[in-house]
Tab-separated table of N, CA, C and O in Angstrom:
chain	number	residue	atom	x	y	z
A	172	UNK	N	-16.637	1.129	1.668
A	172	UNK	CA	-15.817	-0.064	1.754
A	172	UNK	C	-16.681	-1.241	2.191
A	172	UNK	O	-17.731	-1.033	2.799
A	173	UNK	N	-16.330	-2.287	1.941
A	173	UNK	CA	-17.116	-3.068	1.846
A	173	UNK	C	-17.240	-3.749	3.764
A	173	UNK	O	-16.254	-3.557	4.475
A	174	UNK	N	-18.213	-4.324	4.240
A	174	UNK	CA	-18.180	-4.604	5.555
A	174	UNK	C	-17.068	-6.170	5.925
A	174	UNK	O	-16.690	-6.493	7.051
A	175	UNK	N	-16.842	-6.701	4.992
A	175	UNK	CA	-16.545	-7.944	5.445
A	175	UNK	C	-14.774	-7.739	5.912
A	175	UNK	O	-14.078	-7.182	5.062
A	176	UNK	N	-14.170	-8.129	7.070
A	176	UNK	CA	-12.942	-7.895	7.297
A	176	UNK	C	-12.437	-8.861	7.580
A	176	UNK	O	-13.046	-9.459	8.467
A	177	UNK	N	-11.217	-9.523	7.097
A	177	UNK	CA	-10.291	-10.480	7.674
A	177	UNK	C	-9.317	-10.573	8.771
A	177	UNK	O	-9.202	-9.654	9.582
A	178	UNK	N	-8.628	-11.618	8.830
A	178	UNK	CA	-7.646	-11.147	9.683
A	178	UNK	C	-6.693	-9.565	9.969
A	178	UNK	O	-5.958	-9.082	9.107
A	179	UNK	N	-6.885	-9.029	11.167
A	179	UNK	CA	-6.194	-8.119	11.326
A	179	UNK	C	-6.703	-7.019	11.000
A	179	UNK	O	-6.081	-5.959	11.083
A	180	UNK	N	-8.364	-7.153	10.424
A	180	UNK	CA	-8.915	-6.282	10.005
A	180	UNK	C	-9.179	-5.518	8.745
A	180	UNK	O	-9.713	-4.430	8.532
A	181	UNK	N	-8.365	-6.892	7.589
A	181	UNK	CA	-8.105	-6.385	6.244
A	181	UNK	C	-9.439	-6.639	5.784
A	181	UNK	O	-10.323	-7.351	6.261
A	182	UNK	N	-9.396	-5.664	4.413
A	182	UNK	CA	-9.862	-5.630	3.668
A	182	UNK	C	-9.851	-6.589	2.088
A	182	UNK	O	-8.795	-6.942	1.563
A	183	UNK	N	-11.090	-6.867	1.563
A	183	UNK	CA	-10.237	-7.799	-0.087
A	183	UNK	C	-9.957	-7.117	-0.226
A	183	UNK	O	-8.747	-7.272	-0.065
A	184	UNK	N	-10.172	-5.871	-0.554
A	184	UNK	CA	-8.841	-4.702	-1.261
A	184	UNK	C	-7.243	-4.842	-0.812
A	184	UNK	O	-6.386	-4.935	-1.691
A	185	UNK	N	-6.939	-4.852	0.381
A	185	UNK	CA	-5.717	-5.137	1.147
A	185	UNK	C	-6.046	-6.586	0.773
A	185	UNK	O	-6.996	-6.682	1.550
A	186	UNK	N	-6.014	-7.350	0.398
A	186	UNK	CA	-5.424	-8.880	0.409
A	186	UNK	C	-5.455	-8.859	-0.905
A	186	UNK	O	-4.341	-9.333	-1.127
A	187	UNK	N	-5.802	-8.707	-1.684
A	187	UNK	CA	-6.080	-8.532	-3.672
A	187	UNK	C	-4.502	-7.773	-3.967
A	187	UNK	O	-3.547	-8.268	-4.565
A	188	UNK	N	-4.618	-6.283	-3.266
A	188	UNK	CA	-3.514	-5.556	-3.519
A	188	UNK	C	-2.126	-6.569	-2.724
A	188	UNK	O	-1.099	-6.397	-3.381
A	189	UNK	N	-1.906	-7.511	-1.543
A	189	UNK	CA	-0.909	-7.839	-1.364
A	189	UNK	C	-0.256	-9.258	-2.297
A	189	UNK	O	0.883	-9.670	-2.518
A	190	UNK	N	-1.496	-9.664	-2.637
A	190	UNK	CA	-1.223	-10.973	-3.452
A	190	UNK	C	-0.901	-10.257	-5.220
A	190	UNK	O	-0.535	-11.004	-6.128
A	191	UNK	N	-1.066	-9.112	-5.382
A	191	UNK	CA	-0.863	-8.825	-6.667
A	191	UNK	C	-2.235	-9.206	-7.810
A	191	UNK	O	-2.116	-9.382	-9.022
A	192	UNK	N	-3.305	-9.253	-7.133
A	192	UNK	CA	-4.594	-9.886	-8.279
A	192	UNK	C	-5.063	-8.543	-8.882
A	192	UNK	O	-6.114	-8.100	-8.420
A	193	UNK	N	-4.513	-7.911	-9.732
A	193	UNK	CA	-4.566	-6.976	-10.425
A	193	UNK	C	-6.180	-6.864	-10.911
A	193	UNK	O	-6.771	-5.792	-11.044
A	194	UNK	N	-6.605	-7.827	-11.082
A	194	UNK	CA	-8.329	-7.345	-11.786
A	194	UNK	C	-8.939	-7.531	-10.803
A	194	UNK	O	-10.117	-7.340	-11.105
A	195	UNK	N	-8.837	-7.882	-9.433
A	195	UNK	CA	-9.808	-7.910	-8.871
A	195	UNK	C	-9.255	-6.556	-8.044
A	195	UNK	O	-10.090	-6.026	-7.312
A	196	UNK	N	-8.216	-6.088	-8.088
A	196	UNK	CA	-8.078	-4.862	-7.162
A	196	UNK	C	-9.169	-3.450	-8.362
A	196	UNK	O	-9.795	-2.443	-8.031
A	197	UNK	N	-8.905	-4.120	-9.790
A	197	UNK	CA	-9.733	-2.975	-10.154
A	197	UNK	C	-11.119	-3.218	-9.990
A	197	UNK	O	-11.827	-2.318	-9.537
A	198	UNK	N	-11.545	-4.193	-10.263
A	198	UNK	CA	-12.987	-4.672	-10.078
A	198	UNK	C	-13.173	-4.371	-8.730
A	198	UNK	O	-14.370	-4.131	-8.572
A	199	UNK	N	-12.499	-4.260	-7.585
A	199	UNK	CA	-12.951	-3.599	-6.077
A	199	UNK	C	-13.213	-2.165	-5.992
A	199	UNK	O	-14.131	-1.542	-5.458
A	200	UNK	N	-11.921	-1.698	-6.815
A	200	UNK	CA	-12.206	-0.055	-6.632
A	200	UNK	C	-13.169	0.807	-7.871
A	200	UNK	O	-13.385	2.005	-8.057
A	201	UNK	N	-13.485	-0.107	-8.389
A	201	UNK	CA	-14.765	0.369	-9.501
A	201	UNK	C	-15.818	-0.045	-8.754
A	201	UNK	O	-16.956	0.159	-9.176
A	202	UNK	N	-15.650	-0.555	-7.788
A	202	UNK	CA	-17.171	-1.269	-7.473
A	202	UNK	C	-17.120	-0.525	-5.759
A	202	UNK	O	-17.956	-0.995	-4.988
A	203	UNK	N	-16.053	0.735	-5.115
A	203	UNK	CA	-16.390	1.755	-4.681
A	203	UNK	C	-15.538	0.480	-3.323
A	203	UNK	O	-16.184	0.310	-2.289
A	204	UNK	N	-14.800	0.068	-3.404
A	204	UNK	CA	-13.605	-0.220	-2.189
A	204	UNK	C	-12.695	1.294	-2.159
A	204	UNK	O	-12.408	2.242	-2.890
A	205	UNK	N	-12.466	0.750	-0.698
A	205	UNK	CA	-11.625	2.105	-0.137
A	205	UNK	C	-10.211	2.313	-0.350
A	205	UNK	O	-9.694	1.761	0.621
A	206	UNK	N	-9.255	2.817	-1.098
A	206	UNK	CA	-8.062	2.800	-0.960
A	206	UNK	C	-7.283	2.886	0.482
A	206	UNK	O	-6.290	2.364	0.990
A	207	UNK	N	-8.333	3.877	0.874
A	207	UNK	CA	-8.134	4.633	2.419
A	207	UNK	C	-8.341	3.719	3.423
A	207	UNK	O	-8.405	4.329	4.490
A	208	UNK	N	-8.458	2.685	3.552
A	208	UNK	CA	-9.160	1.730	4.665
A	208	UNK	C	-7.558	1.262	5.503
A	208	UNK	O	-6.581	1.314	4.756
A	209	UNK	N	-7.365	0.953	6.546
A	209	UNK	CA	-6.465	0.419	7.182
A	209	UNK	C	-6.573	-0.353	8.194
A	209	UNK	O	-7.253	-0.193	9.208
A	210	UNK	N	-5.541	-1.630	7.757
A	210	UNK	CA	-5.618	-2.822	8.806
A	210	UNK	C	-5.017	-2.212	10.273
A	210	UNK	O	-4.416	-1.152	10.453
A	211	UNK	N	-5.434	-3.378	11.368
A	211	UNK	CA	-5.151	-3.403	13.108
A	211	UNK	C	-3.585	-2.614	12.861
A	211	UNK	O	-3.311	-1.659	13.588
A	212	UNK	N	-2.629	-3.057	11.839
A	212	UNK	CA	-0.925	-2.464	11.921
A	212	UNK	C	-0.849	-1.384	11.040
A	212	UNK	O	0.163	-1.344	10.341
A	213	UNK	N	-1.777	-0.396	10.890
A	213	UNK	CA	-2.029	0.767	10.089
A	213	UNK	C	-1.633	0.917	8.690
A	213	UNK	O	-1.268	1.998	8.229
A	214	UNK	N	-1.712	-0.282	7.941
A	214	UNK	CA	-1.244	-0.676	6.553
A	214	UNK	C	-2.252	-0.743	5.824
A	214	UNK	O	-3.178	-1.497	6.123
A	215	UNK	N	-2.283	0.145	4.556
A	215	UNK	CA	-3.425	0.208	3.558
A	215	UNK	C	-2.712	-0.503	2.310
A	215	UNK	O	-1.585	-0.978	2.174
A	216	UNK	N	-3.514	-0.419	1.685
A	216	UNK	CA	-3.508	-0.993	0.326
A	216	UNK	C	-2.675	-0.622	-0.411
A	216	UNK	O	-1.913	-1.350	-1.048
A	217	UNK	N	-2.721	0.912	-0.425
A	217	UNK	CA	-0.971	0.944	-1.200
A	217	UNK	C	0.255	0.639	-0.687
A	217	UNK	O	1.213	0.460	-1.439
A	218	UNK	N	0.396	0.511	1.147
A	218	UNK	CA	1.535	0.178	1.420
A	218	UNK	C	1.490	-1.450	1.272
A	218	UNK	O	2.636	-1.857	1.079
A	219	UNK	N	0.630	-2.403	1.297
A	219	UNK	CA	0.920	-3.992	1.019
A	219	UNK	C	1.115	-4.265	-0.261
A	219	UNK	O	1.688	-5.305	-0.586
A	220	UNK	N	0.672	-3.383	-1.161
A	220	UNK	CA	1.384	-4.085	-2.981
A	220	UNK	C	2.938	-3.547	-2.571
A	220	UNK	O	3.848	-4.337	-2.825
A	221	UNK	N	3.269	-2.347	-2.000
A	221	UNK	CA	4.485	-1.644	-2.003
A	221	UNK	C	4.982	-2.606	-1.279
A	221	UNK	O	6.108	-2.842	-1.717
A	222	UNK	N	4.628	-3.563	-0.039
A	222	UNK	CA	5.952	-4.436	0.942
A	222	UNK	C	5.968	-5.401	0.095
A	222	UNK	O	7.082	-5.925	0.078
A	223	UNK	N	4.868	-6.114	-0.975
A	223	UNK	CA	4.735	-7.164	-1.221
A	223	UNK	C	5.398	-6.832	-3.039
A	223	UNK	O	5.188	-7.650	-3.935
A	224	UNK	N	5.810	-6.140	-3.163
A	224	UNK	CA	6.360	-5.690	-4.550
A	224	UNK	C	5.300	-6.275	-5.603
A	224	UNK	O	5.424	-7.342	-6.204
A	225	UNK	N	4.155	-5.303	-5.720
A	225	UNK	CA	3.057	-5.986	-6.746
A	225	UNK	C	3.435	-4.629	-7.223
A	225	UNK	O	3.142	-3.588	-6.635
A	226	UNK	N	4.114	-4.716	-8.343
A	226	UNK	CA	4.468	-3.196	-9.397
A	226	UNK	C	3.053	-2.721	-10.365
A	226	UNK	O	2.892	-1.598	-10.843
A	227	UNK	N	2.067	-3.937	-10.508
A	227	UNK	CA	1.297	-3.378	-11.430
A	227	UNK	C	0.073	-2.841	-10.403
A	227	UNK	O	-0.693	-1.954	-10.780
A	228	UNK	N	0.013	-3.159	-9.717
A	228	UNK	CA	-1.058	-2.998	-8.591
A	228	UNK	C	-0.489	-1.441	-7.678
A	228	UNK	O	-1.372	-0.681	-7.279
A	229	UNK	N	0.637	-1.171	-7.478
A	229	UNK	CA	0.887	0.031	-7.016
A	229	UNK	C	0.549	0.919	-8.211
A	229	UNK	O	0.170	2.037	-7.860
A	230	UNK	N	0.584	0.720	-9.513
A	230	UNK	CA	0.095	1.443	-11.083
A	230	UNK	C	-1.459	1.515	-10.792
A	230	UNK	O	-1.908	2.639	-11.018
A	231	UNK	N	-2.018	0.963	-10.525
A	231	UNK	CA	-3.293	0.803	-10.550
A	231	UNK	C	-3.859	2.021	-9.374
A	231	UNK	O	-4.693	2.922	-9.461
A	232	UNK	N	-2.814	1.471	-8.088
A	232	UNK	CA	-3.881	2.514	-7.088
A	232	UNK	C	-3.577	3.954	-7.394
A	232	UNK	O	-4.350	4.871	-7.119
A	233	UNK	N	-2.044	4.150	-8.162
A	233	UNK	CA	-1.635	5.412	-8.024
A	233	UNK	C	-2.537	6.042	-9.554
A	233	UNK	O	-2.692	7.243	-9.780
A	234	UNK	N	-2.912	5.204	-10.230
A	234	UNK	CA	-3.956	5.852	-10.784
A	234	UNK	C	-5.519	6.211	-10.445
A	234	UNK	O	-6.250	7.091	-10.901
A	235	UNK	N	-5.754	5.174	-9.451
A	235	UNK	CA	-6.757	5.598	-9.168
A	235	UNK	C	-6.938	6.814	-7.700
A	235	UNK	O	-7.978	7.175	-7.149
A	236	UNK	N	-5.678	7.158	-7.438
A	236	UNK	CA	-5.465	8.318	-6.333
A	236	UNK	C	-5.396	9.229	-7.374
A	236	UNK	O	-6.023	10.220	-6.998
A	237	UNK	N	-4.817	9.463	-8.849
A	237	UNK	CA	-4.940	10.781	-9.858
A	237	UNK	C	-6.181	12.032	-9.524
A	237	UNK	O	-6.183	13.255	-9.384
A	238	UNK	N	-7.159	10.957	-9.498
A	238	UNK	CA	-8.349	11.869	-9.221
A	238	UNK	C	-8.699	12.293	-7.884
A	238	UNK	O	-9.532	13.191	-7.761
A	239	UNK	N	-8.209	11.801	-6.942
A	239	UNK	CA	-8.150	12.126	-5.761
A	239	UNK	C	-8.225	13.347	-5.314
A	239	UNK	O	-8.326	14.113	-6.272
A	240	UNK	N	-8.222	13.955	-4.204
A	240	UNK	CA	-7.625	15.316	-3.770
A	240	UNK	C	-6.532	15.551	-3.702
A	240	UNK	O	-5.980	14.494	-3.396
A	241	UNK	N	-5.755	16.391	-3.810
A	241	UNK	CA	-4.412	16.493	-3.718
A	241	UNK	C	-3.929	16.152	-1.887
A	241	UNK	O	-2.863	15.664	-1.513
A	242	UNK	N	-5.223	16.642	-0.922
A	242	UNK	CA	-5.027	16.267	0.333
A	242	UNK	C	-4.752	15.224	0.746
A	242	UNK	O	-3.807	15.117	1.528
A	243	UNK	N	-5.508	14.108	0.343
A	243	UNK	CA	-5.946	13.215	0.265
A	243	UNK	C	-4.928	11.765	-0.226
A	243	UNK	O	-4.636	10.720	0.355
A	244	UNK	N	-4.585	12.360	-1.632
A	244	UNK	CA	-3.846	11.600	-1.951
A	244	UNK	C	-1.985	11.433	-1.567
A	244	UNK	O	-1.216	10.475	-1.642
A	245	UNK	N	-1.813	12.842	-1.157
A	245	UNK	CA	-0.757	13.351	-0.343
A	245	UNK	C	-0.365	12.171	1.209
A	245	UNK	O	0.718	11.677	1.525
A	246	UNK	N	-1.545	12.061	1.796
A	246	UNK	CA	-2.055	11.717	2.967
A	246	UNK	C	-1.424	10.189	2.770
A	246	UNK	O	-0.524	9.634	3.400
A	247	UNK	N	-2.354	9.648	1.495
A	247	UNK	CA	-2.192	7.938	1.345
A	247	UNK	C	-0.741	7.994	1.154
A	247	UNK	O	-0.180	7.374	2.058
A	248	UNK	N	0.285	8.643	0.090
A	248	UNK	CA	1.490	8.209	0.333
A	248	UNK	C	2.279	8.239	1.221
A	248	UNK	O	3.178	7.402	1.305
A	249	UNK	N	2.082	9.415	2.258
A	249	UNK	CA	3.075	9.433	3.172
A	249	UNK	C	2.759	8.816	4.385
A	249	UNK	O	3.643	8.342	5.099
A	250	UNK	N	1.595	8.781	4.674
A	250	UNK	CA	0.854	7.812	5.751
A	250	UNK	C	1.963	6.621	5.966
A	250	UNK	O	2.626	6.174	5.030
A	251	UNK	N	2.091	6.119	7.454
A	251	UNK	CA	2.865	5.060	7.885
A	251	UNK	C	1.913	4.017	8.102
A	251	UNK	O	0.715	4.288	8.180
A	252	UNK	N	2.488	2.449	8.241
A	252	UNK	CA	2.276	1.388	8.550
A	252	UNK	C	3.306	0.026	8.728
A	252	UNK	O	4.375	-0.308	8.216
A	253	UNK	N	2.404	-0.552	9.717
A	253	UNK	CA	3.513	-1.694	10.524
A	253	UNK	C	3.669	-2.842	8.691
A	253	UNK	O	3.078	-2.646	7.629
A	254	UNK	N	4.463	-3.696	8.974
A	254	UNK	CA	4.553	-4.507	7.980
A	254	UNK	C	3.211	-5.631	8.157
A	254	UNK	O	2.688	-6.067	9.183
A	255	UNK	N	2.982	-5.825	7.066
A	255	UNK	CA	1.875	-7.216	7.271
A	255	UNK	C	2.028	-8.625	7.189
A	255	UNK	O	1.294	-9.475	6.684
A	256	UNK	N	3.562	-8.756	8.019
A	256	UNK	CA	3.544	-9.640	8.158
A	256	UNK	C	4.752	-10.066	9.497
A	256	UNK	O	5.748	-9.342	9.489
A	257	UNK	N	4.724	-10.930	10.370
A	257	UNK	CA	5.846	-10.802	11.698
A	257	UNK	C	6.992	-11.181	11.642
A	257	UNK	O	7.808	-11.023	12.550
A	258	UNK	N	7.231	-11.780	10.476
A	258	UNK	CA	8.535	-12.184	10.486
A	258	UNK	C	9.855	-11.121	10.143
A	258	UNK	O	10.025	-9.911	10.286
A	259	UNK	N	10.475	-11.967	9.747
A	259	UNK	CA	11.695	-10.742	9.358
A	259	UNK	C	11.959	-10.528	7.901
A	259	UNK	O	12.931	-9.945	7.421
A	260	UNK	N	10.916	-11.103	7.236
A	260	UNK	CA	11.105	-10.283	5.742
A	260	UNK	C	10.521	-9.039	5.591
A	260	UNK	O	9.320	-8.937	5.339
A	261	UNK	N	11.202	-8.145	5.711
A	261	UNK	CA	11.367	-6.756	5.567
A	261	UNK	C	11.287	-5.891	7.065
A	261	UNK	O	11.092	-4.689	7.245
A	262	UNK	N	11.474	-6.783	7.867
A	262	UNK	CA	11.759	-6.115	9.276
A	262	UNK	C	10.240	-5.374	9.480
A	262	UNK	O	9.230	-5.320	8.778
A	263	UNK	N	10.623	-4.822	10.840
A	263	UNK	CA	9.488	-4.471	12.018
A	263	UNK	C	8.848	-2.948	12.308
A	263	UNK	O	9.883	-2.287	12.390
A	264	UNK	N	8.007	-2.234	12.461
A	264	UNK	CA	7.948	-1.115	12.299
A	264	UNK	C	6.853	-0.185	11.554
A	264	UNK	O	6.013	-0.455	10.696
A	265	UNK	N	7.020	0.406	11.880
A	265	UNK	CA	5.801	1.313	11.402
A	265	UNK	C	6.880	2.848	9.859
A	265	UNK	O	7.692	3.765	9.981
A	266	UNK	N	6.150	2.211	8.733
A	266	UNK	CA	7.159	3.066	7.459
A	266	UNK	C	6.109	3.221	6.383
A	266	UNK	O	5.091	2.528	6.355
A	267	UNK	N	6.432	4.266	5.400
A	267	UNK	CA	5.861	4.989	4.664
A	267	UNK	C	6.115	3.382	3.285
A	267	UNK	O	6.970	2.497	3.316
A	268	UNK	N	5.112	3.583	2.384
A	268	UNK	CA	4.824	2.621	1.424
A	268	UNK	C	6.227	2.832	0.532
A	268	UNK	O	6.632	1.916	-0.183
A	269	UNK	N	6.838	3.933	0.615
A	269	UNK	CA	8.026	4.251	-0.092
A	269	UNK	C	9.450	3.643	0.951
A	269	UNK	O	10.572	3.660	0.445
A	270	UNK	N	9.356	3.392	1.659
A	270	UNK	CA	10.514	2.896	2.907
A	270	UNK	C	10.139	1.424	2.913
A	270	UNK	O	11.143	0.735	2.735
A	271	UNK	N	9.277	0.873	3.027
A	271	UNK	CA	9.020	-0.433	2.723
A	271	UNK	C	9.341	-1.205	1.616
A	271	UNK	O	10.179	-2.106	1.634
A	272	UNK	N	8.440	-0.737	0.285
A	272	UNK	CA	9.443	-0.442	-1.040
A	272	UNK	C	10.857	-0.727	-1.253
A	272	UNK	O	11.388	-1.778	-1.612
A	273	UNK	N	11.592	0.904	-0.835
A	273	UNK	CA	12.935	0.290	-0.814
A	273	UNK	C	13.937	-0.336	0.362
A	273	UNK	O	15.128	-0.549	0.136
A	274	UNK	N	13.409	-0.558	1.429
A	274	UNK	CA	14.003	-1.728	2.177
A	274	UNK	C	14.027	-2.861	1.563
A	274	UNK	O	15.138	-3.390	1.600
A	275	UNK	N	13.271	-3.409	1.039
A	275	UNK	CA	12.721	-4.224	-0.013
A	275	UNK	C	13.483	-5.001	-1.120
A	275	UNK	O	13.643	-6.145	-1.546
A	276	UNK	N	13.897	-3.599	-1.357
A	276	UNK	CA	14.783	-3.826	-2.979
A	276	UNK	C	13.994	-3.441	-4.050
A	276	UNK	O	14.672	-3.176	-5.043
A	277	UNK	N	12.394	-3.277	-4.245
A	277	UNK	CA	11.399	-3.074	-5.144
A	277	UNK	C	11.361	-2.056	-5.658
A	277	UNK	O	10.351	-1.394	-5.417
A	278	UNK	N	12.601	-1.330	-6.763
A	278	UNK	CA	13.484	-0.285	-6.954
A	278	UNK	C	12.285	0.383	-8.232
A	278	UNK	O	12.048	1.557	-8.519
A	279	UNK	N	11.706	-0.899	-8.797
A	279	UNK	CA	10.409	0.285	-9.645
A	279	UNK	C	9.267	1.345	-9.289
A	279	UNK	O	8.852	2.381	-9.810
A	280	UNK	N	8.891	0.425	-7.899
A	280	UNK	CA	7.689	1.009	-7.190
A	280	UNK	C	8.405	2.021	-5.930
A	280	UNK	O	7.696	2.844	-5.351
A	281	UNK	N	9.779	1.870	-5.606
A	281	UNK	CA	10.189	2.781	-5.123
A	281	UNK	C	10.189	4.390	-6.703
A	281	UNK	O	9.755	5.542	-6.691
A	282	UNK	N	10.645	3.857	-7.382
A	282	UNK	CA	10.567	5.553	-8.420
A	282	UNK	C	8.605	5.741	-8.674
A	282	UNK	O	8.009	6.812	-8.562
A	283	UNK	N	8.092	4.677	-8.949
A	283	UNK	CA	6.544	5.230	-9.229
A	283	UNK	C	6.529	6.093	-8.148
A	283	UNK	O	6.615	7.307	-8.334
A	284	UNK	N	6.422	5.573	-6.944
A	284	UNK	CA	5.889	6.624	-5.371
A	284	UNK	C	6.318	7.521	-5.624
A	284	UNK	O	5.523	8.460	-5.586
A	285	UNK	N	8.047	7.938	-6.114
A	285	UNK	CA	8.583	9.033	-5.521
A	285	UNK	C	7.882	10.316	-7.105
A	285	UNK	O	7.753	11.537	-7.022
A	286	UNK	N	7.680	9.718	-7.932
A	286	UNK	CA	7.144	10.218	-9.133
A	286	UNK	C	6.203	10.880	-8.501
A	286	UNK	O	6.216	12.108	-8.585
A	287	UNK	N	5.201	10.230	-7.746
A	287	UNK	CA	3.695	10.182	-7.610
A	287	UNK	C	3.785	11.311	-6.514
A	287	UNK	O	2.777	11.944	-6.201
A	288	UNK	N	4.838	11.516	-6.021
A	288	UNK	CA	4.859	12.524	-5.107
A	288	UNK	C	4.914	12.034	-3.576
A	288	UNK	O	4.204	12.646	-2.777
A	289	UNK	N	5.579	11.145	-3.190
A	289	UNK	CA	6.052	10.586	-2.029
A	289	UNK	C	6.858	11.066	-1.245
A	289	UNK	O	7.972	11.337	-1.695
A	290	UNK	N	6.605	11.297	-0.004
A	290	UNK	CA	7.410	12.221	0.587
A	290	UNK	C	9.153	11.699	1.121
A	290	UNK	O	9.167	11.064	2.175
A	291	UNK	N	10.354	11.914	0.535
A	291	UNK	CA	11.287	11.266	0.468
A	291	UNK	C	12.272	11.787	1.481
A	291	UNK	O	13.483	11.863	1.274
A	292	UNK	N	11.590	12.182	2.724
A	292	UNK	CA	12.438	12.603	3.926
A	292	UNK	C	12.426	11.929	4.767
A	292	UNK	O	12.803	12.235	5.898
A	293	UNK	N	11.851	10.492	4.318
A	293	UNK	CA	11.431	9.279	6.019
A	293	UNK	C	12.473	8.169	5.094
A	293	UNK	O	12.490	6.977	5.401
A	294	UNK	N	13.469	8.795	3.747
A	294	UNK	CA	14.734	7.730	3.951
A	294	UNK	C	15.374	7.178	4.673
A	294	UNK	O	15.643	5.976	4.665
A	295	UNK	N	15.759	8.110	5.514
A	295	UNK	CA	16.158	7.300	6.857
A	295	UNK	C	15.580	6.141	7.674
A	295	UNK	O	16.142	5.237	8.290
A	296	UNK	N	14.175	6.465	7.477
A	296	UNK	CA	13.242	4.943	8.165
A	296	UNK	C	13.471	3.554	7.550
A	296	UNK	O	13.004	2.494	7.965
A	297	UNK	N	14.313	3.753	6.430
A	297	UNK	CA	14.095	2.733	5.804
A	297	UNK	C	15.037	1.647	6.158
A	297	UNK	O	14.952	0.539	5.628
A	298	UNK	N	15.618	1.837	6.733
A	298	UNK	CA	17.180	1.026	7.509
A	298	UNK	C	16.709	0.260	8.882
A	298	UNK	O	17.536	-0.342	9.568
């Protein structure tokens, strides 16, 4: 992953993936950015396209987790994180990229996750 970190400890990968810049999230992870990396509020890259409803960019990482380990990639979906951002759009808390999602309303990238194998027993978190 690359050394340079922003606020809160992000990554361009985490700021590419929350703004939705689809070629530069691939041009990061071809060029060996971490999917796995997580900001100061334990939020990676797949959970900020997921709060920030970037549908083509959650396509992107969940393809590039395909090749993954099954451990591994297991890990990134169900893994929790705070929201990345303080206000009250989408409330406070620490939730799976799939609970964020659909708190959200972001009803496509809620079915990609659950496709992708998202673990769908932290429904309840999502309230």
């Amino acid at each position: 992953d690359h050394p340079l970190r922003f606020y809160e400890n992000r990554t361009l990968l985490m700021l590419a993936c929350w703004r939705g810049r689809s070629r530069v999230v691939s041009l990061l992870l071809s060029n060996g950015a971490s999917p796995y990396s997580r900001d100061d509020r334990g939020a990676t890259p797949l959970l900020m396209a997921s709060w920030a409803g970037q549908t083509v960019v959650v396509k992107l990482l969940l393809q590039q987790l395909e090749a993954a380990t099954k451990l591994n990639r297991q890990r990134l979906l169900d893994e929790k994180g705070g929201s990345p951002m303080t206000s009250s759009c989408g409330g406070r808390g620490s939730k799976t990229a799939l609970c964020w999602a659909e708190r959200k309303g972001f009803h496509g990238i809620v079915r990609l996750l659950e496709r992708a194998g998202a673990d769908t027993s932290h429904r309840g978190d999502a309230a």
